[in-house]
Each structure stands twice: as C-alpha cells, then as structure tokens.
Coordinates of C-alpha atoms and ligand atoms in Angstrom, one line a residue:
M1 CA -19.7 -7.4 9.4
R2 CA -19.0 -9.6 6.3
I3 CA -16.1 -7.9 4.5
L4 CA -14.5 -8.6 1.2
V5 CA -10.8 -7.6 1.1
T6 CA -9.4 -7.3 -2.4
G7 CA -5.6 -7.8 -2.7
H8 CA -5.7 -9.5 0.7
H9 CA -2.6 -11.6 -0.3
G10 CA -0.3 -8.5 -0.7
Y11 CA 1.9 -6.6 1.7
I12 CA -0.8 -4.6 3.5
G13 CA -3.6 -7.2 3.0
S14 CA -1.7 -9.9 4.8
V15 CA -1.7 -7.8 8.0
L16 CA -5.0 -6.0 7.5
A17 CA -7.2 -9.1 6.7
P18 CA -6.2 -10.9 10.0
T19 CA -6.7 -7.6 11.9
L20 CA -10.3 -7.3 10.7
R21 CA -10.9 -11.0 11.5
E22 CA -9.4 -10.6 15.0
A23 CA -11.8 -7.7 15.5
G24 CA -14.7 -10.1 15.0
H25 CA -15.5 -9.5 11.3
D26 CA -16.2 -12.3 8.8
V27 CA -13.4 -11.7 6.2
V28 CA -13.1 -13.1 2.7
G29 CA -10.1 -12.2 0.4
V30 CA -10.0 -12.0 -3.3
D31 CA -6.7 -11.8 -5.2
T32 CA -5.0 -12.8 -8.4
F33 CA -2.0 -14.0 -6.4
F34 CA 0.8 -12.2 -8.4
Y35 CA 3.1 -12.7 -5.3
R36 CA 2.4 -16.3 -4.5
G37 CA 5.6 -17.9 -3.1
C38 CA 7.0 -14.5 -2.1
D39 CA 6.3 -15.1 1.6
F40 CA 8.4 -13.8 4.5
G41 CA 7.7 -16.0 7.5
T42 CA 4.3 -17.5 8.1
A43 CA 1.4 -16.1 6.3
P44 CA -2.2 -16.0 7.5
D45 CA -4.8 -18.3 6.1
I46 CA -7.8 -16.2 5.0
P47 CA -10.7 -17.8 3.1
S48 CA -10.4 -16.5 -0.4
L49 CA -11.4 -16.5 -4.0
E50 CA -8.8 -16.5 -6.8
A51 CA -10.0 -13.9 -9.3
D52 CA -8.9 -10.8 -11.1
V53 CA -10.7 -7.7 -9.8
R54 CA -11.3 -6.6 -13.4
D55 CA -13.6 -9.6 -13.8
L56 CA -15.8 -9.2 -10.7
G57 CA -19.5 -8.4 -11.0
P58 CA -22.4 -7.8 -8.7
R59 CA -23.0 -11.5 -8.1
D60 CA -19.5 -11.9 -6.7
L61 CA -20.2 -9.1 -4.2
E62 CA -23.6 -10.1 -3.0
G63 CA -23.9 -10.7 0.8
F64 CA -21.0 -8.4 1.7
D65 CA -21.6 -5.4 4.0
A66 CA -18.3 -3.8 3.0
V67 CA -15.4 -4.0 0.6
V68 CA -11.9 -2.9 1.4
H69 CA -10.2 -2.4 -2.0
L70 CA -6.5 -2.9 -1.9
A71 CA -5.8 -4.8 -5.1
A72 CA -3.6 -2.7 -7.4
L73 CA -0.4 -2.4 -9.2
S74 CA 1.0 -0.8 -6.1
N75 CA 3.9 1.5 -6.9
D76 CA 5.4 4.0 -9.3
P77 CA 8.0 1.7 -10.9
V78 CA 5.3 -0.9 -11.8
G79 CA 3.5 2.0 -13.5
D80 CA 6.5 2.2 -15.8
L81 CA 6.1 -1.4 -17.0
D82 CA 3.2 -0.3 -19.1
P83 CA 1.2 2.7 -17.9
E84 CA -1.9 1.4 -19.6
L85 CA -1.9 -1.6 -17.2
T86 CA -1.9 0.7 -14.2
Y87 CA -4.9 2.6 -15.6
E88 CA -6.7 -0.6 -16.5
I89 CA -6.3 -2.3 -13.0
N90 CA -6.1 0.7 -10.6
L91 CA -8.6 3.0 -12.4
R92 CA -11.0 1.1 -14.6
G93 CA -10.8 -2.1 -12.3
S94 CA -11.5 0.0 -9.2
V95 CA -14.4 1.9 -10.8
S96 CA -16.1 -1.3 -12.2
L97 CA -15.6 -3.0 -8.8
A98 CA -17.2 0.0 -7.0
R99 CA -20.2 -0.1 -9.5
A100 CA -20.6 -3.8 -8.9
A101 CA -20.5 -3.3 -5.2
K102 CA -23.2 -0.6 -5.3
A103 CA -25.3 -2.8 -7.5
A104 CA -24.9 -5.7 -5.1
G105 CA -26.1 -3.6 -2.1
V106 CA -22.6 -3.3 -0.4
R107 CA -23.0 -0.3 1.9
R108 CA -19.4 0.7 2.5
F109 CA -16.4 0.8 0.0
V110 CA -13.0 1.6 1.6
F111 CA -10.6 2.5 -1.1
A112 CA -6.8 2.3 -0.6
S113 CA -5.7 5.6 -2.1
S114 CA -2.3 7.3 -1.6
C115 CA -0.7 10.5 -0.5
S116 CA 1.5 10.2 -3.6
M117 CA -1.3 12.0 -5.4
Y118 CA 0.1 15.3 -3.9
G119 CA 3.1 14.7 -6.1
A120 CA 5.5 17.6 -6.3
S121 CA 4.3 20.0 -3.7
G122 CA 7.3 22.3 -4.3
S123 CA 7.3 23.5 -0.7
D124 CA 7.5 22.4 3.0
A125 CA 3.9 23.4 3.5
L126 CA 1.6 20.8 5.1
L127 CA -1.0 19.5 2.6
D128 CA -4.5 18.7 3.7
E129 CA -7.1 16.8 1.8
S130 CA -8.1 19.9 -0.1
A131 CA -4.6 20.6 -1.4
P132 CA -4.0 20.6 -5.2
L133 CA -3.4 17.1 -6.6
R134 CA -0.2 17.0 -8.7
P135 CA 0.3 13.3 -9.6
L136 CA 3.7 12.7 -11.2
T137 CA 3.3 9.1 -12.3
P138 CA 0.6 6.9 -13.8
Y139 CA 0.3 5.2 -10.4
A140 CA -0.5 8.4 -8.6
E141 CA -2.7 9.6 -11.5
S142 CA -4.7 6.3 -11.4
K143 CA -5.5 7.0 -7.8
V144 CA -6.6 10.6 -8.4
R145 CA -8.9 9.6 -11.2
A146 CA -10.3 6.5 -9.4
E147 CA -11.2 8.7 -6.4
K148 CA -13.0 11.1 -8.6
E149 CA -15.0 8.5 -10.4
V150 CA -15.8 6.4 -7.3
V151 CA -16.9 9.4 -5.2
A152 CA -19.5 10.2 -7.9
L153 CA -21.2 6.8 -7.0
A154 CA -21.9 7.9 -3.4
G155 CA -25.5 7.9 -2.4
E156 CA -28.5 5.5 -2.6
G157 CA -27.1 3.5 0.3
F158 CA -23.5 3.4 -1.1
A159 CA -20.7 5.0 1.0
P160 CA -17.3 5.2 -0.5
V161 CA -14.4 6.4 1.7
F162 CA -10.8 7.1 0.6
M163 CA -7.7 6.3 2.6
R164 CA -4.9 8.5 1.3
N165 CA -2.2 6.4 2.9
A166 CA 1.2 7.6 3.7
T167 CA 4.1 5.3 2.5
V168 CA 3.8 2.1 4.5
Y169 CA 6.5 0.4 6.5
G170 CA 6.8 -2.6 8.8
V171 CA 7.0 -6.3 8.8
S172 CA 4.4 -8.3 6.9
P173 CA 4.4 -12.0 5.8
R174 CA 4.3 -10.6 2.3
L175 CA 7.1 -8.2 2.8
R176 CA 7.8 -5.5 0.3
L177 CA 11.4 -4.1 0.0
D178 CA 10.5 -1.5 -2.6
V179 CA 9.0 0.8 0.1
V180 CA 11.5 3.3 1.5
L181 CA 12.0 2.3 5.2
N182 CA 11.9 -1.4 4.6
N183 CA 14.4 -0.9 1.7
L184 CA 16.9 1.2 3.7
V185 CA 16.9 -1.4 6.6
A186 CA 17.3 -4.2 4.0
W187 CA 20.4 -2.4 2.5
A188 CA 21.8 -2.0 6.0
H189 CA 21.1 -5.6 6.9
T190 CA 22.4 -7.2 3.7
T191 CA 25.4 -5.0 2.9
G192 CA 26.3 -3.0 6.0
A193 CA 25.6 0.3 4.2
I194 CA 22.4 2.4 4.2
R195 CA 22.0 3.2 0.5
L196 CA 20.1 6.2 -0.6
Q197 CA 18.8 6.3 -4.2
S198 CA 18.3 10.1 -4.2
D199 CA 19.9 13.0 -2.4
G200 CA 17.4 12.4 0.5
S201 CA 15.9 15.9 0.5
A202 CA 12.3 14.8 -0.4
W203 CA 9.6 14.8 2.2
R204 CA 7.8 11.4 2.6
P205 CA 5.2 10.7 5.3
L206 CA 5.1 7.2 6.7
V207 CA 2.7 4.9 8.4
H208 CA 3.2 1.5 9.9
V209 CA 1.2 -1.4 8.3
R210 CA -0.4 -2.3 11.7
D211 CA -1.5 1.3 12.4
L212 CA -3.0 1.5 8.9
S213 CA -4.9 -1.8 9.5
R214 CA -6.3 -0.4 12.7
A215 CA -7.3 2.8 11.0
T216 CA -9.1 0.8 8.4
L217 CA -11.2 -0.8 11.2
V218 CA -12.1 2.6 12.4
L219 CA -13.4 3.7 9.0
L220 CA -15.4 0.4 8.7
D221 CA -17.0 1.0 12.1
A222 CA -17.6 4.8 11.8
P223 CA -21.1 6.2 11.4
L224 CA -21.8 6.6 7.7
E225 CA -22.4 10.3 7.9
L226 CA -18.8 10.8 9.1
V227 CA -17.2 9.0 6.2
T228 CA -19.4 8.9 3.1
G229 CA -17.5 10.4 0.2
Q230 CA -14.7 11.6 2.4
A231 CA -10.9 11.3 1.8
F232 CA -8.6 11.0 4.8
N233 CA -4.9 11.4 4.9
I234 CA -3.7 8.4 6.9
G235 CA -0.6 8.8 9.0
S236 CA 0.5 10.9 12.0
P237 CA 2.1 14.4 12.0
E238 CA 5.3 13.3 13.7
Q239 CA 5.9 10.8 10.8
N240 CA 6.5 13.4 8.1
Y241 CA 10.2 12.6 7.4
R242 CA 12.8 13.7 4.8
I243 CA 14.3 10.6 3.3
R244 CA 17.8 11.5 4.7
E245 CA 16.3 11.7 8.2
L246 CA 15.1 8.2 7.7
A247 CA 18.6 7.1 6.7
E248 CA 19.8 8.8 9.9
I249 CA 17.2 6.9 12.0
V250 CA 18.4 3.6 10.5
H251 CA 22.0 4.7 11.3
D252 CA 21.1 5.5 14.9
C253 CA 19.5 2.0 15.3
L254 CA 22.3 0.2 13.4
P255 CA 25.4 2.5 14.1
E256 CA 27.8 0.1 12.4
C257 CA 26.1 0.9 9.1
E258 CA 27.1 4.1 7.2
V259 CA 24.8 6.2 5.0
T260 CA 25.9 6.0 1.3
F261 CA 24.5 7.5 -1.9
A262 CA 23.9 5.5 -5.1
G263 CA 25.9 6.9 -8.0
G264 CA 24.5 10.0 -9.8
V265 CA 21.8 10.8 -7.3
S266 CA 19.5 13.8 -7.7
P267 CA 16.5 15.1 -5.8
D268 CA 13.4 13.0 -5.9
P269 CA 10.7 15.2 -7.5
R270 CA 8.0 13.4 -5.5
S271 CA 8.0 15.3 -2.3
Y272 CA 5.1 16.1 0.0
R273 CA 4.6 16.9 3.6
V274 CA 1.1 16.0 4.8
R275 CA -1.4 17.3 7.3
F276 CA -3.1 14.5 9.2
S277 CA -5.5 16.5 11.3
K278 CA -8.8 15.5 9.6
F279 CA -8.6 11.8 10.6
A280 CA -7.3 12.8 14.1
E281 CA -10.1 15.3 14.7
T282 CA -12.8 13.0 13.3
F283 CA -11.6 10.0 15.4
P284 CA -9.9 11.5 18.5
E285 CA -9.7 8.2 20.3
F286 CA -7.4 6.7 17.7
R287 CA -3.7 6.5 18.5
F288 CA -0.9 5.8 16.0
E289 CA 1.3 3.4 17.9
W290 CA 4.4 3.2 15.7
T291 CA 7.3 5.5 14.8
A292 CA 10.1 5.0 12.2
E293 CA 12.5 4.3 15.1
R294 CA 10.4 1.5 16.4
G295 CA 9.8 0.2 12.9
V296 CA 13.5 0.0 12.1
K297 CA 14.1 -2.1 15.2
E298 CA 11.2 -4.4 14.2
L299 CA 12.5 -4.7 10.6
A300 CA 16.1 -5.3 11.6
R301 CA 15.1 -8.1 14.1
A302 CA 12.8 -9.8 11.5
Y303 CA 15.5 -9.7 8.8
E304 CA 18.0 -11.2 11.2
E305 CA 15.6 -13.9 12.5
L306 CA 14.3 -14.9 9.1
G307 CA 17.8 -14.6 7.5
L308 CA 17.0 -12.1 4.7
T309 CA 19.8 -12.4 2.1
L310 CA 21.3 -10.0 -0.5
E311 CA 20.4 -12.6 -3.1
E312 CA 16.6 -12.4 -2.2
F313 CA 16.7 -8.7 -1.8
D314 CA 18.8 -7.4 -4.7
V315 CA 19.2 -10.4 -7.2
T316 CA 16.0 -12.4 -7.3
G317 CA 13.9 -9.4 -6.2
R318 CA 11.2 -11.7 -4.7
F319 CA 10.2 -8.9 -2.4
T320 CA 10.2 -6.2 -5.1
R321 CA 6.9 -5.9 -7.0
L322 CA 8.3 -4.8 -10.4
A323 CA 10.9 -7.6 -10.4
Q324 CA 8.3 -10.3 -9.6
L325 CA 5.9 -9.1 -12.3
R326 CA 8.8 -8.9 -14.8
R327 CA 9.7 -12.5 -13.9
L328 CA 6.1 -13.7 -14.4
L329 CA 6.0 -11.9 -17.8
D330 CA 9.4 -13.2 -18.9
T331 CA 8.6 -16.8 -18.1
G332 CA 5.3 -16.5 -19.9
A333 CA 3.3 -17.2 -16.8
L334 CA 1.4 -13.9 -17.3
D335 CA 0.4 -12.5 -20.7
R336 CA 0.9 -8.8 -21.6
D337 CA -2.4 -7.8 -19.9
L338 CA -1.1 -9.4 -16.7
R339 CA -3.5 -12.3 -16.9
W340 CA -2.4 -15.8 -16.1
R341 CA -2.0 -17.9 -19.2
S342 CA -3.2 -20.8 -17.2
R343 CA -4.2 -20.8 -13.6
S344 CA -2.0 -23.8 -12.9
D345 CA 1.1 -21.9 -14.1
G346 CA 0.4 -19.4 -11.4
S347 CA 0.3 -21.8 -8.5
Ligands
LIG401 N1 2.5 0.0 0.5 C1 2.4 1.3 0.5 O1 3.3 2.1 0.8 C2 1.1 2.0 0.0 C3 0.9 3.4 0.2 C4 -0.2 4.0 -0.2 C5 -1.2 3.2 -0.8 N2 -1.1 1.9 -1.0 C6 -2.1 1.1 -1.7 O2 -2.5 0.1 -0.9 C7 -2.9 -1.0 -1.7 C8 -2.1 -2.3 -1.3 O3 -0.7 -2.0 -1.4 P1 0.3 -3.2 -1.0 O4 1.6 -2.5 -0.6 O5 -0.3 -4.2 -0.1 O6 0.6 -3.8 -2.5 P2 0.9 -5.3 -2.9 O7 1.5 -5.2 -4.3 O8 1.8 -5.9 -1.9 O9 -0.5 -6.0 -2.9 C9 -1.4 -5.8 -3.9 C10 -2.2 -7.1 -4.1 O10 -3.2 -6.9 -5.1 C11 -3.2 -8.1 -5.9 N3 -3.6 -7.6 -7.3 C12 -3.0 -6.8 -8.1 N4 -3.7 -6.6 -9.2 C13 -4.8 -7.4 -9.1 C14 -5.9 -7.7 -9.9 N5 -6.1 -7.2 -11.1 N6 -6.9 -8.6 -9.5 C15 -6.8 -9.1 -8.2 N7 -5.7 -8.9 -7.4 C16 -4.8 -8.1 -7.8 C17 -1.8 -8.6 -5.9 O11 -1.7 -9.9 -6.3 C18 -1.3 -8.3 -4.5 O12 -1.6 -9.4 -3.7 C19 -2.7 -0.6 -3.1 O13 -3.9 -0.1 -3.6 C20 -1.7 0.5 -3.0 O14 -1.8 1.4 -4.1 C21 0.1 1.3 -0.6

C-alpha cells in the first residue's frame, strides 16, 4: 500500500512510519517540522514533503491508498498557547485533509484521536467507545469535533477510522518528555526524585509507542467493513493505571529514587479508565507486548545511554512540545499562526 503519514517527524510518527515501511508499505511523510533538531538518538530517514497540513489539497494526496493522520498540536498545554490554533490545526486542518483525501480517491483515513476525549469521567467505571465524551481542554475538544466531522465523510469509497489512543510512552528518536511515564522516568534519571505534578489519584491508560504502531498496521490491513466509520480505544486493559501507581512502578525499577510531589498539588480533573475490548474482540490475534514496567526499564536505559541531562529536560525543554513552540515563536521563526516566516529559518 502507498501510505501518506502526516506528522511523521513527531514522537509517534518517527516510530510508526518505519514500522509501516518494515511491513512492506511504501511510506511518504508530510510534516511542517516544528521539532527539527529535537532528536534523541538516530532518527529514521523517511521520504517526505515539507508542508503544513492546513495547505494540502487533493493533488497532494493523489496516488495514496491510505493516510495516517498524526499531525497535530499534540497535548493539552499546547492548547493553552492559543486555543484557536489547536482548533485550526487539529479540527479544521484534519477535516480539510480528510475532504482532500476523499476527493483524491484515498480509500482509508486513519485518524490519531485520543482517550483524553473522555475527560472527567468522575468514576472508576470502564469507558467504552459509546461512553459520553466530556472533553476538558481545547485539545480534547478538537479531537471530539474532528471525529464527528470526519466520520460524516464515510462512504463512496472513503473509510475513516479513529484510533482513540491511550497516553503513549516509550523511546522514540523524537522523544517527548511531556507525556506522563517518559516524564516521571526523566525526573528520576536527572534529579534522583520521581516528581508528581498532581496528587496522583487520576486514572490514565497507557500504550507503548511500538504497540500503537503495530495496532495502526492492523487497522490499515483490516477488511473495510470492520473499520469504516469506527472508533477504537487503543490500549490494553492491564495498562489502566492511576498516576501514583506509575510513580510506584518507576520507584520499583529505580529504588534509589523517592516519589515526591510538586508544591501545591491537587487532583488532576482529567481522569478516565478505559475499556479496550472492542479492538481486542475485533482483532483477537493482536497482542500488546509492552507494560509500564518494561517501558520504564527501556526509558531508563536509553536516558542513561544517550546521556539525557536536566538542562535538556527542564531548562531548554527541547523534548517538551510547548517549550519548543514557545521558543520558535519568541525567536520569530514562527508567526502567530504557527507558520514559518521563512522556510530557511526553520531548517
Ligand atoms: N503522544 C500521545 O500520548 C498521544 C496520545 C493520544 C493521541 N495522540 C495523537 O497522536 C498524534 C501524534 O502525537 P505525537 O505524540 O507524535 O505528537 P508530536 O507533537 O510529537 O508530533 C506531531 C507532529 O505533527 C507535526 N505538525 C503539527 N502541526 C502540523 C501542521 N499544521 N502541518 C504539518 N505538520 C504538523 C509536528 O511538526 C510534529 O512532527 C497527534 O494527533 C496526537 O494528538 C498522541
């Protein structure tokens, strides 16, 4: 299959795009490269186009069998930068891309959605794909509205499918340290303390970046009647954790590091425990291979081998999406719409 991966240069895309290629697909990436120079180790070389997804039209999508759409402002804090930007890229950008894909005859459109759309569940109940959506942030709201508008395009040979991903962890050559498990291990590695930013009571399901990449392959290969217009929670039942349990897992792997709480912590209102049976029952052959325990060991080893420093983690913030975007705005490399003032500034 010839597959266009948007956001292939990001945290997930840098693992997912090579995974699709290793499975025999012809993969092309498209990205605006906000995180160029933010590498962690050796990054893959994927043939790519430098473009903003907001500008892509049917001609850019001709000849592709499928699109995997990852490009987005990818977390809640970035949504606070200017909520309108999150709606512009994650909602309007996604819908116009899906329309362009349909017009170009792309058959399958795999959209990276998020379990964060379940928001404040207010209970320990397991939430399946039909649970009420209670987005608490512009980021989560952008995913809810994009799903709704893109699913309406299903039909006439166009099959959108939505991956409601759990929070991702694990090593990637475009590491993010603003996702919870990667962050806790980074505190432990760089300071000797596992620092919680909340009281740790919130539920947060997790999935490893390589399991997520393999799950994407399954959705690309599945018969269209199984996936068209469907949303799937992506993760595994044993990986519904409370944040404080994650801190304990990090402590078990790195016992010299104590769990500490940042000053003035309170409960995180974003708390959701998720049911993952729809994907498991639809694709019974698939196995999630990672757990948080294994992920912590992998992360700790990689931080050690590649010499992650406190400076990179907490001062320059080169692995923190909001910090990197702020830097590009402050230096004038990006304008207020997050467009490069000049392409050469961005290289
Ligand atoms: N990482 C997680 O825990 C997680 C969980 C659930 C869902 N997701 C979703 O998965 C997708 C990928 O997440 P990630 O963690 O790899 O994020 P990321 O920030 O590391 O990568 C996003 C990529 O998209 C690119 N991009 C952003 N805006 C763009 C635009 N307008 N045009 C072209 N490229 C653009 C960026 O340059 C970057 O390379 C996102 O849609 C995110 O919402 C991520």
